[in-house]
Amino acid sequence: MIVVMKPEAAEGELEQVLETVPEEEYDSHVFRGVERTVIGLIGEGADKETLKNRLASHPSVEKVIAILDPYKLTSWKFKPEKTVIELGRVKIGGKAPVVMAGPCAVENEEQLLTTAREVKKAGAEILRGGAFKPRTSPYSFHGLGERGLKLLARAREETGLKIVTELMDIEHLGLVAEYTDIIQIGARNMQNYPLLSAIGSLRQPVMLKRGMSATIREWLLAAEYIMTEGNHQVILCERGIRTFGEETRNTLDLSSVPLVKEISHLPVIVDPSHGTGRWELVRPMARAAVACGADGLIIEVHPEPRRALSDGPQSLRPDKFHLLMQEIKEMGSYDDRNTDRVLPSAI
Ligand code: PEP
Ligand code: MN
């Protein structure tokens, strides 16, 4: 249920309305918009109708709307303003697409710093790099752990780039959160509900990758797991799903970008590296992602892809990454782009 406050409602009146809600039955989420404040109530009270009428009769409440669809905190209905995640001057969900780039895995100091300097020079704003790597084979390289996090922090210090890195396990939550700016939840963990709830208790941006066989509904409900714990800073990342094709690693489902944007106020970025598994396809699909309204990209870049310890075949050399950034810049910022972005009318 959504409670829309009148534009002139004062903070004290909002408090009064919140006190009306039985807290053992509902969680209240307050969204303070530019024009008005909206309260999202999530729960299953025994007498919904009485509560609805009681809230609607409060003089500072404009209206109360029952929400029947499965999306609550992710939905435009709950929050009629786009979520913009701010990390200093970097705004994910703002006008221009934000690019995150770097190696699949942090391998050593030279590899990471060389890549960080190159992606920074090309115009990326966030450095990616896994310190804890979920690998399909138990015999593959699994990352440097805390040493990798320390190298990421060093690269941030030198270049000013923000950091995104994956958290695989609740056990490392505090450690990863301490080093990174954005916590990445990988495709394999999209439905690890205890992990999602745990990061929901943090107040740090999270990038939630789509599971490799997840429907849009499952993906958005996974975001709800994080948000219902109070962490509303979620970035969704389309990274391709498993289909019948063998020529690409995954099938990059770009239609999910405008589709999710019809339902949700959350920013959506695209990973054409894992989405295709082939470096030659990364630039064209990155351009396509920006054209269909993605709020950003995450791209794997390696100084010597042939020698990469993971995901070499889908990693761009720095020169190709520079080219990609040039192409993205030429496509213009959000305002100039000819996208049919569906903005919901205010409630
Ligand atoms: C990654 O970003 O390196 C990664 C493992 O991605 P995904 O979870 O999408 O497979
Ligand atoms: Mn990878």
Tab-separated table of C-alpha atoms in Angstrom, residues 31 67 112 127 133 138 149-150 152 169 195 219 225 234 241 253-254 269 278 282 303 307:
chain	number	residue	atom	x	y	z
A	31	PHE	CA	10.577	8.323	0.092
A	67	ILE	CA	-0.581	-2.220	-4.789
A	112	LEU	CA	45.768	-3.734	-12.100
A	127	LEU	CA	37.345	0.414	-11.776
A	133	LYS	CA	36.114	-14.960	-8.066
A	138	PRO	CA	37.202	-25.498	-8.826
A	149	LEU	CA	41.086	-5.636	-2.301
A	150	LYS	CA	44.182	-3.800	-1.101
A	152	LEU	CA	42.049	-2.058	-5.724
A	169	ASP	CA	30.071	-14.909	0.784
A	195	LEU	CA	23.417	-12.820	1.226
A	219	TRP	CA	15.681	-10.418	-10.790
A	225	TYR	CA	15.234	-8.616	-0.855
A	234	VAL	CA	20.612	-0.883	-6.005
A	241	ILE	CA	21.137	-15.313	-19.917
A	253	ASP	CA	19.001	-9.698	-23.372
A	254	LEU	CA	19.001	-6.006	-24.193
A	269	ILE	CA	23.575	-1.104	-16.613
A	278	ARG	CA	33.765	-12.559	-27.159
A	282	VAL	CA	31.746	-6.151	-26.899
A	303	PRO	CA	46.550	-5.224	-20.833
A	307	ARG	CA	47.645	-14.009	-20.597
